[in-house]
XYZ file of C-alpha atoms in Angstrom:
265
model
C -11.862 -23.156 -22.899
C -9.691 -25.745 -21.173
C -7.639 -23.058 -19.377
C -10.237 -20.314 -19.153
C -11.312 -19.214 -15.681
C -13.896 -16.567 -14.909
C -12.970 -14.425 -11.934
C -16.222 -13.482 -10.254
C -15.030 -9.894 -9.719
C -15.491 -9.406 -13.464
C -19.248 -9.573 -12.854
C -19.285 -8.025 -9.396
C -23.057 -7.780 -9.067
C -23.838 -11.296 -10.354
C -24.831 -13.519 -7.399
C -22.518 -16.443 -6.727
C -25.076 -19.150 -7.481
C -25.824 -17.511 -10.836
C -22.102 -17.187 -11.614
C -21.679 -20.908 -11.042
C -24.759 -21.810 -13.085
C -23.665 -19.475 -15.879
C -20.209 -21.019 -16.014
C -21.660 -24.509 -16.173
C -24.025 -23.502 -18.979
C -21.152 -21.916 -20.936
C -18.791 -24.853 -20.477
C -16.372 -22.859 -18.324
C -14.193 -25.185 -16.221
C -13.017 -22.846 -13.465
C -13.872 -19.819 -11.362
C -11.812 -17.423 -9.292
C -13.634 -16.521 -6.085
C -13.506 -13.603 -3.652
C -13.809 -13.965 0.086
C -16.529 -11.393 0.717
C -19.231 -12.859 -1.575
C -18.252 -16.359 -0.460
C -18.706 -15.359 3.170
C -22.038 -13.743 2.349
C -23.230 -16.931 0.661
C -21.749 -19.133 3.369
C -18.373 -20.861 3.121
C -19.528 -24.470 3.426
C -22.497 -23.788 1.175
C -20.269 -22.147 -1.444
C -17.809 -25.043 -1.358
C -20.654 -27.499 -1.954
C -22.074 -25.313 -4.729
C -18.904 -25.306 -6.824
C -18.078 -28.909 -6.021
C -21.517 -30.159 -7.064
C -21.284 -28.068 -10.252
C -18.000 -29.732 -11.180
C -16.109 -26.427 -11.287
C -12.567 -25.942 -10.062
C -11.835 -22.928 -7.871
C -8.726 -21.554 -9.519
C -7.947 -18.982 -6.817
C -9.325 -17.231 -3.761
C -8.799 -13.526 -3.408
C -7.639 -12.205 -1.158
C -5.368 -12.403 1.817
C -2.591 -10.018 2.728
C -2.831 -6.403 3.911
C 0.007 -7.188 6.274
C 0.597 -3.591 7.311
C -2.778 -3.355 9.078
C -3.802 -4.497 12.550
C -5.194 -8.007 12.848
C -3.533 -9.292 9.686
C -2.401 -12.605 11.205
C -5.818 -13.890 12.276
C -7.460 -12.638 9.090
C -4.938 -14.446 6.906
C -5.239 -17.642 8.894
C -8.955 -17.537 8.188
C -8.235 -16.921 4.503
C -5.986 -19.994 4.345
C -8.715 -22.108 5.926
C -11.288 -20.739 3.483
C -9.083 -21.540 0.498
C -8.605 -25.107 1.701
C -12.351 -25.530 2.299
C -13.121 -24.289 -1.218
C -10.635 -26.737 -2.664
C -8.274 -24.212 -4.195
C -4.518 -24.340 -3.770
C -4.055 -20.613 -4.532
C -4.640 -17.786 -2.061
C -3.872 -14.444 -3.700
C -2.052 -11.994 -1.415
C -2.247 -8.225 -1.817
C 0.411 -7.000 0.558
C -1.122 -3.757 1.819
C 0.105 -0.183 1.634
C 2.192 1.916 3.950
C 1.203 1.786 7.623
C -0.764 4.816 8.749
C 1.509 7.853 9.028
C 4.562 6.003 7.683
C 6.879 6.930 4.815
C 9.131 3.896 5.301
C 8.569 1.919 2.104
C 11.517 -0.413 2.687
C 10.250 -1.136 6.190
C 6.768 -1.917 4.888
C 8.208 -4.427 2.415
C 10.152 -6.081 5.220
C 6.883 -6.365 7.159
C 5.352 -8.185 4.186
C 8.267 -10.630 3.973
C 8.088 -11.314 7.716
C 4.326 -11.865 7.531
C 4.669 -14.350 4.669
C 7.302 -16.228 6.670
C 4.921 -16.309 9.635
C 2.082 -17.780 7.562
C 4.066 -20.156 5.355
C 3.990 -23.179 7.703
C 0.202 -22.977 8.083
C -0.267 -22.591 4.345
C 1.965 -25.594 3.652
C 0.046 -27.711 6.149
C -3.233 -26.757 4.468
C -1.939 -27.421 0.946
C -2.385 -23.770 0.000
C 0.118 -21.682 -1.950
C 0.488 -18.073 -0.825
C 0.519 -16.225 -4.147
C 2.071 -12.762 -3.832
C 0.519 -10.347 -6.317
C 2.483 -7.232 -7.267
C 0.240 -4.258 -8.038
C 0.915 -1.276 -10.270
C 3.041 1.357 -8.474
C 0.093 3.777 -8.333
C -1.310 1.552 -5.568
C 1.893 1.541 -3.531
C 0.851 3.986 -0.814
C -2.521 2.565 0.132
C -2.941 -0.929 -1.297
C 0.256 -2.790 -2.166
C 3.882 -1.944 -1.425
C 4.986 -4.861 -3.644
C 5.016 -3.141 -7.034
C 7.071 -5.355 -9.348
C 7.313 -9.044 -10.095
C 10.964 -8.871 -9.080
C 10.021 -7.588 -5.616
C 7.467 -10.373 -5.243
C 10.059 -12.973 -6.252
C 12.605 -11.576 -3.802
C 10.177 -12.657 -1.076
C 8.850 -15.858 -2.666
C 12.274 -17.312 -3.414
C 12.926 -17.760 0.303
C 10.353 -20.560 0.375
C 9.410 -23.765 -1.404
C 7.559 -22.951 -4.669
C 4.571 -24.982 -3.541
C 4.226 -22.839 -0.432
C 4.880 -19.308 -1.722
C 4.466 -18.269 -5.333
C 3.587 -15.199 -7.360
C 0.708 -13.891 -9.452
C 1.307 -12.578 -12.958
C -1.426 -9.999 -13.605
C -1.148 -8.200 -16.933
C -2.946 -5.066 -15.749
C -0.372 -4.480 -13.028
C 2.797 -5.572 -14.830
C 2.515 -4.587 -18.494
C 4.472 -1.331 -18.032
C 7.629 -2.945 -16.560
C 10.498 -3.279 -19.037
C 11.932 -6.124 -16.921
C 8.728 -8.126 -16.660
C 9.553 -10.806 -19.247
C 12.933 -11.425 -17.662
C 11.172 -11.722 -14.296
C 8.543 -14.090 -15.691
C 11.367 -16.335 -16.867
C 12.955 -16.038 -13.434
C 9.656 -16.963 -11.771
C 9.428 -20.328 -13.500
C 7.540 -22.814 -11.342
C 6.692 -20.093 -8.830
C 3.893 -18.754 -11.038
C 0.833 -19.757 -9.028
C -1.768 -17.741 -10.954
C -2.041 -15.902 -14.264
C -4.659 -13.145 -14.500
C -5.450 -11.062 -17.557
C -7.051 -7.674 -18.014
C -6.317 -4.795 -20.351
C -5.187 -1.249 -19.559
C -7.595 1.375 -20.828
C -7.107 5.119 -21.027
C -8.091 7.562 -19.838
C -8.259 5.868 -16.465
C -11.477 6.507 -14.548
C -11.492 8.473 -11.322
C -10.082 6.342 -8.532
C -7.967 4.279 -11.010
C -8.947 0.960 -9.389
C -11.662 0.459 -12.001
C -9.407 1.042 -15.009
C -9.264 -2.580 -16.113
C -10.703 -3.486 -19.481
C -11.672 -6.796 -21.016
C -8.855 -8.272 -23.094
C -8.621 -6.413 -26.374
C -10.096 -3.161 -25.062
C -6.740 -1.553 -24.233
C -3.036 -1.424 -25.043
C -1.506 -4.546 -23.442
C 0.126 -7.231 -25.594
C -1.705 -10.043 -23.846
C -0.558 -12.800 -26.187
C 3.064 -11.933 -25.479
C 2.354 -12.316 -21.760
C 0.599 -15.626 -22.301
C 3.456 -16.980 -24.411
C 6.014 -15.871 -21.823
C 4.087 -17.520 -18.998
C 3.599 -20.693 -21.047
C 7.340 -20.814 -21.750
C 8.033 -21.228 -18.022
C 6.043 -24.451 -18.025
C 2.922 -22.927 -16.532
C -0.099 -24.414 -18.259
C -2.636 -23.686 -15.550
C -5.752 -21.520 -15.530
C -5.925 -18.118 -17.176
C -8.290 -15.932 -15.169
C -10.044 -12.989 -16.763
C -10.303 -10.496 -13.883
C -11.738 -7.067 -14.678
C -12.822 -4.217 -12.404
C -14.810 -1.809 -14.530
C -18.076 -0.064 -13.691
C -19.308 -0.126 -17.290
C -18.655 -3.857 -17.513
C -20.321 -4.456 -14.146
C -23.471 -2.659 -15.356
C -24.075 -5.356 -17.995
C -26.037 -8.569 -17.296
C -23.905 -11.375 -15.894
C -24.342 -13.816 -18.799
C -23.389 -11.045 -21.233
C -20.213 -10.276 -19.256
C -19.260 -13.943 -19.196
C -19.800 -14.311 -22.950
C -17.703 -11.198 -23.599
C -14.916 -12.490 -21.338
C -14.862 -15.852 -23.145
C -14.695 -14.153 -26.543
C -11.965 -11.756 -25.357
C -9.924 -14.674 -23.982
C -10.249 -16.535 -27.289
C -9.501 -13.559 -29.530
C -6.834 -11.669 -27.586
C -5.129 -14.050 -25.139
C -4.917 -17.445 -26.848
């Protein structure tokens, strides 16, 4: 349990206060939070809630979407929110192609330029911008950064404490170069998230994540590879799945803990 973190998206419909209470009751040391439910609860109130409960906020999701209008102000707010919550990790999902564009290379350059723009503010706030590559099926509309290598090509321009990367098993398991890239990432690994790949994927594909052990990913191999870099930080279970979400929050948490124990450690 020392490294286990429960990402609140795994129990999407469980209210934040109940997530925190459930984690405390289960002996969970950390939670990964999302901006929208935090904003709904109230930022200062949420920060006090987790602080008083003795939980660490292992990440805040998400910033990014750099190919849309208004990205700069929105990401500045996200950096401030991360600092207020006491987490050093702001997960970035880069955004898809700009409307009407087919210029994938240009979109990736936009992401790199945006990260460079935000890096000084993140460094001043003590927040690491953690670039998360998403599976290529999300490239057009959600994330033009599709491999860990592409994420590192951007991150390596900056100090590791300012810009890092996210290793998410759901998005990276298919890549035959991923273990080489994990080794390359080294101290730049800012977050490690686990979920399984289940088939057939549901309509819309976004909700195709399974709890560890429910799919085909060699999660222990990922964990060992990440550990070998010297990363011994939190391991977040982050699952988007309508069938999982339909279960009671405490049941989801218990299943995530058991899956972490049996299929990740």
